[in-house]
PDB file of N, CA and C in Angstrom:
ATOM      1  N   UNK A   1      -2.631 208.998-156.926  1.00  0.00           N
ATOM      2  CA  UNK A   1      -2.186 207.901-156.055  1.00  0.00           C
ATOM      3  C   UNK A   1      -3.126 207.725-154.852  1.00  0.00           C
ATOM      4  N   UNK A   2      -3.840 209.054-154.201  1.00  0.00           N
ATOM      5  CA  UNK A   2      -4.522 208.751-153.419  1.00  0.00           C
ATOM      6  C   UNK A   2      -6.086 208.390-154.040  1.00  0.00           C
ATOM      7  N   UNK A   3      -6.692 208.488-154.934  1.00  0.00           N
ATOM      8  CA  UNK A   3      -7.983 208.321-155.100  1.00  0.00           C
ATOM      9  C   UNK A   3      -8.053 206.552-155.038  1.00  0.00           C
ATOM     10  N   UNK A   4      -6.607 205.490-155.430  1.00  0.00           N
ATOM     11  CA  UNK A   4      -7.546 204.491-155.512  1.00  0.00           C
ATOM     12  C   UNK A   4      -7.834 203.547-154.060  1.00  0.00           C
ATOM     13  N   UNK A   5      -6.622 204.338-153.093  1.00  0.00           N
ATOM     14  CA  UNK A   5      -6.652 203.687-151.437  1.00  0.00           C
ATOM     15  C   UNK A   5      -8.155 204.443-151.025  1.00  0.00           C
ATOM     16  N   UNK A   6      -8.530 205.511-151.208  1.00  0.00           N
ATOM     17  CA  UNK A   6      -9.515 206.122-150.779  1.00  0.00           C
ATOM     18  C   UNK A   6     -10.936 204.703-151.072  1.00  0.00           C
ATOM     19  N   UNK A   7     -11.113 204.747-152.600  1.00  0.00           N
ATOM     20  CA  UNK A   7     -11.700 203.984-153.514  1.00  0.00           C
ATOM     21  C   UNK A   7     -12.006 202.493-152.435  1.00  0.00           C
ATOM     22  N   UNK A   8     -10.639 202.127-152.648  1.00  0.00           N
ATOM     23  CA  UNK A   8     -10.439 201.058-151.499  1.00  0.00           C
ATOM     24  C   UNK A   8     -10.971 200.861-150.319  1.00  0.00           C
ATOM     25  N   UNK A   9     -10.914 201.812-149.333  1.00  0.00           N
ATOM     26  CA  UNK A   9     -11.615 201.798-148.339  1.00  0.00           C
ATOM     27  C   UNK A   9     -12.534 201.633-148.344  1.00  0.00           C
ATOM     28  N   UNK A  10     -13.543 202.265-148.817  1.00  0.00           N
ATOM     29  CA  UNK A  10     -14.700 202.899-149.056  1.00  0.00           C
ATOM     30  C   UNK A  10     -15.601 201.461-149.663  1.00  0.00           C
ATOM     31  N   UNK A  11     -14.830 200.678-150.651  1.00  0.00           N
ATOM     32  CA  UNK A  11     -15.640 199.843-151.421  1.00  0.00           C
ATOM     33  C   UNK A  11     -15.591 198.493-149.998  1.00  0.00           C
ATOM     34  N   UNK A  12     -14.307 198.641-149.073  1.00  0.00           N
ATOM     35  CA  UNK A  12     -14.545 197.444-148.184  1.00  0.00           C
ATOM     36  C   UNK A  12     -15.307 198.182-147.080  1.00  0.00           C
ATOM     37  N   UNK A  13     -15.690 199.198-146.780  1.00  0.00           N
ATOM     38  CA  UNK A  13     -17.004 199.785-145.779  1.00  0.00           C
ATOM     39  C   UNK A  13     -18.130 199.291-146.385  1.00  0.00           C
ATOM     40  N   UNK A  14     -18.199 199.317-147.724  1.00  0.00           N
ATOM     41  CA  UNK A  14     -19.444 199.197-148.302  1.00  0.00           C
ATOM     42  C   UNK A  14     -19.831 198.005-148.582  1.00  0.00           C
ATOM     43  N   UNK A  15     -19.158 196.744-148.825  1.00  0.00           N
ATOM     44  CA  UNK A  15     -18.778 195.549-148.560  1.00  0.00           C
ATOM     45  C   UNK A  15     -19.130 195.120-147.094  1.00  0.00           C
ATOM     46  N   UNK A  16     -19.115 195.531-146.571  1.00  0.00           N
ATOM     47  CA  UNK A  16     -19.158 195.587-144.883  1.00  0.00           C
ATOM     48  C   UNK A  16     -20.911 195.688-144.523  1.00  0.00           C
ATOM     49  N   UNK A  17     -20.727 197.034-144.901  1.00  0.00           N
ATOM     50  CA  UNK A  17     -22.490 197.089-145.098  1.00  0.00           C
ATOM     51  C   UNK A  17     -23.141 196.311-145.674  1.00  0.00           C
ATOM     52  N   UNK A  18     -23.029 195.950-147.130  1.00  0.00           N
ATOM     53  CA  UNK A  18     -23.595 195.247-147.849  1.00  0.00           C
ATOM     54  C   UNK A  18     -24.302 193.802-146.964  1.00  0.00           C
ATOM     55  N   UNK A  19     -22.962 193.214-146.851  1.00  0.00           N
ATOM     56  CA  UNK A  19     -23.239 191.911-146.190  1.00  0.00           C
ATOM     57  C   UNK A  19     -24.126 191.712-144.258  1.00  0.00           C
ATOM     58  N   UNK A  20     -23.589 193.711-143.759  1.00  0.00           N
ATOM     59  CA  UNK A  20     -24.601 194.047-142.653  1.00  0.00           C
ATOM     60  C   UNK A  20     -25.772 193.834-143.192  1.00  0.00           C
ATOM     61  N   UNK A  21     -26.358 194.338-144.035  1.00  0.00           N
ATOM     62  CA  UNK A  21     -27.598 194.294-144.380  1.00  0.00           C
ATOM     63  C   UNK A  21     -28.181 193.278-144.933  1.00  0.00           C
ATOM     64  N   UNK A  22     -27.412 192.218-145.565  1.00  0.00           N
ATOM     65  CA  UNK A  22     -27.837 191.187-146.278  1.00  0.00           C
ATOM     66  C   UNK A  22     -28.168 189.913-145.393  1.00  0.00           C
ATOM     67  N   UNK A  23     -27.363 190.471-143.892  1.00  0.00           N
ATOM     68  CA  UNK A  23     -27.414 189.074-143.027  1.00  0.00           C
ATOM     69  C   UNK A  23     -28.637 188.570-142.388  1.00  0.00           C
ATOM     70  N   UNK A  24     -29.421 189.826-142.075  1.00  0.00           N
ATOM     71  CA  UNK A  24     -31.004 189.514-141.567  1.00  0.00           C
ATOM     72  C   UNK A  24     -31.397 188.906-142.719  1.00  0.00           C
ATOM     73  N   UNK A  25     -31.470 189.224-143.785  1.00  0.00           N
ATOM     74  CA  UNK A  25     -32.151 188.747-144.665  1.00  0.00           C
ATOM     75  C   UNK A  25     -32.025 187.064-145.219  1.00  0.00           C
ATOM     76  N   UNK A  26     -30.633 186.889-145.024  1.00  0.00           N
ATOM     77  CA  UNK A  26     -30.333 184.998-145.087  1.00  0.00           C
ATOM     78  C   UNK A  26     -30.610 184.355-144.063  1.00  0.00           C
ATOM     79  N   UNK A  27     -30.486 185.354-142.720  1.00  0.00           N
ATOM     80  CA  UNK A  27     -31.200 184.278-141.357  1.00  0.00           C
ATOM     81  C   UNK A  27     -32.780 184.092-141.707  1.00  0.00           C
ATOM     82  N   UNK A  28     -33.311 184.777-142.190  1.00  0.00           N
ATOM     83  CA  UNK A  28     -34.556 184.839-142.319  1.00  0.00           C
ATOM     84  C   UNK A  28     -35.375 183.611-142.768  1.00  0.00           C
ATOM     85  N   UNK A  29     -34.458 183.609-143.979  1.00  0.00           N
ATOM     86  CA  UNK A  29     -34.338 182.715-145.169  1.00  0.00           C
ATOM     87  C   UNK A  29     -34.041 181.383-144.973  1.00  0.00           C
ATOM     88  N   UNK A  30     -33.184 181.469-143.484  1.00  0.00           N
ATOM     89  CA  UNK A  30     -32.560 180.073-143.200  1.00  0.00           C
ATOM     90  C   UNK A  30     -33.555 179.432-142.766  1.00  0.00           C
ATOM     91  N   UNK A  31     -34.322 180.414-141.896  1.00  0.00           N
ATOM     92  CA  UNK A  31     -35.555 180.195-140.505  1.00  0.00           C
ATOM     93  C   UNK A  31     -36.714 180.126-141.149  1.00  0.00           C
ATOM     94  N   UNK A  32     -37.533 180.638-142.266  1.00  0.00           N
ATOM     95  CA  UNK A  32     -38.236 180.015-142.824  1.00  0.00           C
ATOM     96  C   UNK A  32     -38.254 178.975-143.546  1.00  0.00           C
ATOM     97  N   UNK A  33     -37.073 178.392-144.101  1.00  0.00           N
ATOM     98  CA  UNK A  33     -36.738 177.232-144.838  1.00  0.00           C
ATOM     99  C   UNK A  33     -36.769 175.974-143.636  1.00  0.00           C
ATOM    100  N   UNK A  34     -36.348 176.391-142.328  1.00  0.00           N
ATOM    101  CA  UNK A  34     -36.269 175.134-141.317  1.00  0.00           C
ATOM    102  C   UNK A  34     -37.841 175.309-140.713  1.00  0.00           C
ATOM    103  N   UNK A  35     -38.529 176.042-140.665  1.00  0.00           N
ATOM    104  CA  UNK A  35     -40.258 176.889-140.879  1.00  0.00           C
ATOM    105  C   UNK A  35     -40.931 175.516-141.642  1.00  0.00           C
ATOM    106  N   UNK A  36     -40.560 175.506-143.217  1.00  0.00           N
ATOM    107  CA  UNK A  36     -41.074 175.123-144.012  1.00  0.00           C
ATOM    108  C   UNK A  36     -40.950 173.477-144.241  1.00  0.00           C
ATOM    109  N   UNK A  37     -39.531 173.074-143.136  1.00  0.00           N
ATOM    110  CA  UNK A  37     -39.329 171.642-143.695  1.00  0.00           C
ATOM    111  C   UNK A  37     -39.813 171.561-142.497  1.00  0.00           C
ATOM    112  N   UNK A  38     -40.431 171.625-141.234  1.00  0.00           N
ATOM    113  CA  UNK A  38     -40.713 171.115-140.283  1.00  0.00           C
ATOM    114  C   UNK A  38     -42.569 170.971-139.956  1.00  0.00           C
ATOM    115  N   UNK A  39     -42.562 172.154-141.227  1.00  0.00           N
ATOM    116  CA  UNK A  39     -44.058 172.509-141.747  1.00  0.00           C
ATOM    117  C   UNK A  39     -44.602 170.934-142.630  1.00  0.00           C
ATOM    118  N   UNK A  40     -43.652 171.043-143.396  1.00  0.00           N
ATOM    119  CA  UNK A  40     -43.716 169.575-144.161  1.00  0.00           C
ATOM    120  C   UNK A  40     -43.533 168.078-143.776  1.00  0.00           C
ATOM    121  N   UNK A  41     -42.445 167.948-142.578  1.00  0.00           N
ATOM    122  CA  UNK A  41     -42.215 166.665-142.186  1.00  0.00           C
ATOM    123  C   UNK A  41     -43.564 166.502-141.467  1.00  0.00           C
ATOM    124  N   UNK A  42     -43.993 167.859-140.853  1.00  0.00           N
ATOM    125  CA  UNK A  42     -45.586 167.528-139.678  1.00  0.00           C
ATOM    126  C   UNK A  42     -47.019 166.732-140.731  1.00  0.00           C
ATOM    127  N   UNK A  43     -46.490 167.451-141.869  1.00  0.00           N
ATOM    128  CA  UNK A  43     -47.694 167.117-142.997  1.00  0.00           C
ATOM    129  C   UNK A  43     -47.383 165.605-143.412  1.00  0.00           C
ATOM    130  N   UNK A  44     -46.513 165.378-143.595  1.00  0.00           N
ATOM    131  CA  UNK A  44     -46.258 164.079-144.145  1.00  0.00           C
ATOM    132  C   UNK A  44     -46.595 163.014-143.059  1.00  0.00           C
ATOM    133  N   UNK A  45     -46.255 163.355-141.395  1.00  0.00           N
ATOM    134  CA  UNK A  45     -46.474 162.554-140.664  1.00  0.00           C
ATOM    135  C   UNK A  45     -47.433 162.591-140.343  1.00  0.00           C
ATOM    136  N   UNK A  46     -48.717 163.308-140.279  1.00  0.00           N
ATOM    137  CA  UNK A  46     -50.100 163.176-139.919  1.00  0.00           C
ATOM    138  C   UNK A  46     -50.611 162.657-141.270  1.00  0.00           C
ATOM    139  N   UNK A  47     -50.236 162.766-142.400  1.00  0.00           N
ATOM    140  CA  UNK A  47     -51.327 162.430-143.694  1.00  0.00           C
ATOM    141  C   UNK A  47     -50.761 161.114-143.014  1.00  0.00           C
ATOM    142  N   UNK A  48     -49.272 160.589-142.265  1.00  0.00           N
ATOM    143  CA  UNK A  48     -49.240 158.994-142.622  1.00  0.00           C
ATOM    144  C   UNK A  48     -49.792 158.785-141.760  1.00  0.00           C
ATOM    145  N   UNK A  49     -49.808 159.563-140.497  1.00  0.00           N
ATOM    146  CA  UNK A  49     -50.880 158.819-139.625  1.00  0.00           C
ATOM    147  C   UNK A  49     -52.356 158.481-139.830  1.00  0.00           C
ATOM    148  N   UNK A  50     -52.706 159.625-140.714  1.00  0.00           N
ATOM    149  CA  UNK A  50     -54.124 159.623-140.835  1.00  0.00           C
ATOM    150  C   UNK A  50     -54.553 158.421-141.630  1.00  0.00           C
ATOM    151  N   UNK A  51     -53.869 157.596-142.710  1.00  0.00           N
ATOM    152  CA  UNK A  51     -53.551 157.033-143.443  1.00  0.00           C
ATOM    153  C   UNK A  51     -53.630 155.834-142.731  1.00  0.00           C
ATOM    154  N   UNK A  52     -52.831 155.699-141.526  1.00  0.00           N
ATOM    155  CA  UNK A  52     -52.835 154.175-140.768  1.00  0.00           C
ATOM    156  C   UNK A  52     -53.813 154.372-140.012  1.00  0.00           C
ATOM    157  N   UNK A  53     -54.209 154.968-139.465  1.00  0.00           N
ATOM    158  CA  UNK A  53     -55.843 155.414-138.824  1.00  0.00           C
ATOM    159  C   UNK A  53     -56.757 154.739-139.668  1.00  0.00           C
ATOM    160  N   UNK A  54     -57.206 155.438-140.779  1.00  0.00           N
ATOM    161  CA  UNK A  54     -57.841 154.681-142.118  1.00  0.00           C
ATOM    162  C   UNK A  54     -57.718 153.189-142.274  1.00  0.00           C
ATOM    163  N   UNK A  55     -57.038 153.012-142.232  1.00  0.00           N
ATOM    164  CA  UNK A  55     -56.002 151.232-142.352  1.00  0.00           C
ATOM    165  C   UNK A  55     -56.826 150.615-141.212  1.00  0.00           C
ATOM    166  N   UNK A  56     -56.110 150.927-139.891  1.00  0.00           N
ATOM    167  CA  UNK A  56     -56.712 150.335-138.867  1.00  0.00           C
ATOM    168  C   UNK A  56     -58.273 150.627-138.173  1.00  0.00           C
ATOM    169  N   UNK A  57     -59.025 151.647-138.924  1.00  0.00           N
ATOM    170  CA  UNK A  57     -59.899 151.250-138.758  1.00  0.00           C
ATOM    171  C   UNK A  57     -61.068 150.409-138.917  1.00  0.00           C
TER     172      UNK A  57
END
């Protein structure tokens, strides 16, 4: 009777941890992804500038 409350505990500590440890890793993930689209909107807006540059020159 006691091994599966023990069990229990133990699997929501570890659960606990799990997601401790997993959380740097999705901010990361979040912050290079907002990294990467801001990386991209800059690219898109200088190729268009460069583009109307071209145009108007």
């Amino acid at each position: 009777m006691l091994r599966p409350v023990i069990l229990r505990q133990y699997s929501g500590a570890f659960t606990r941890l799990n997601i401790a440890a997993l959380l740097p890793q999705i901010l990361k993930l979040a912050v290079n992804y907002r990294m990467l689209r801001i990386v991209w909107f800059n690219e898109l807006f200088t190729s268009r500038a460069r583009e109307l540059a071209w145009k108007l020159r």
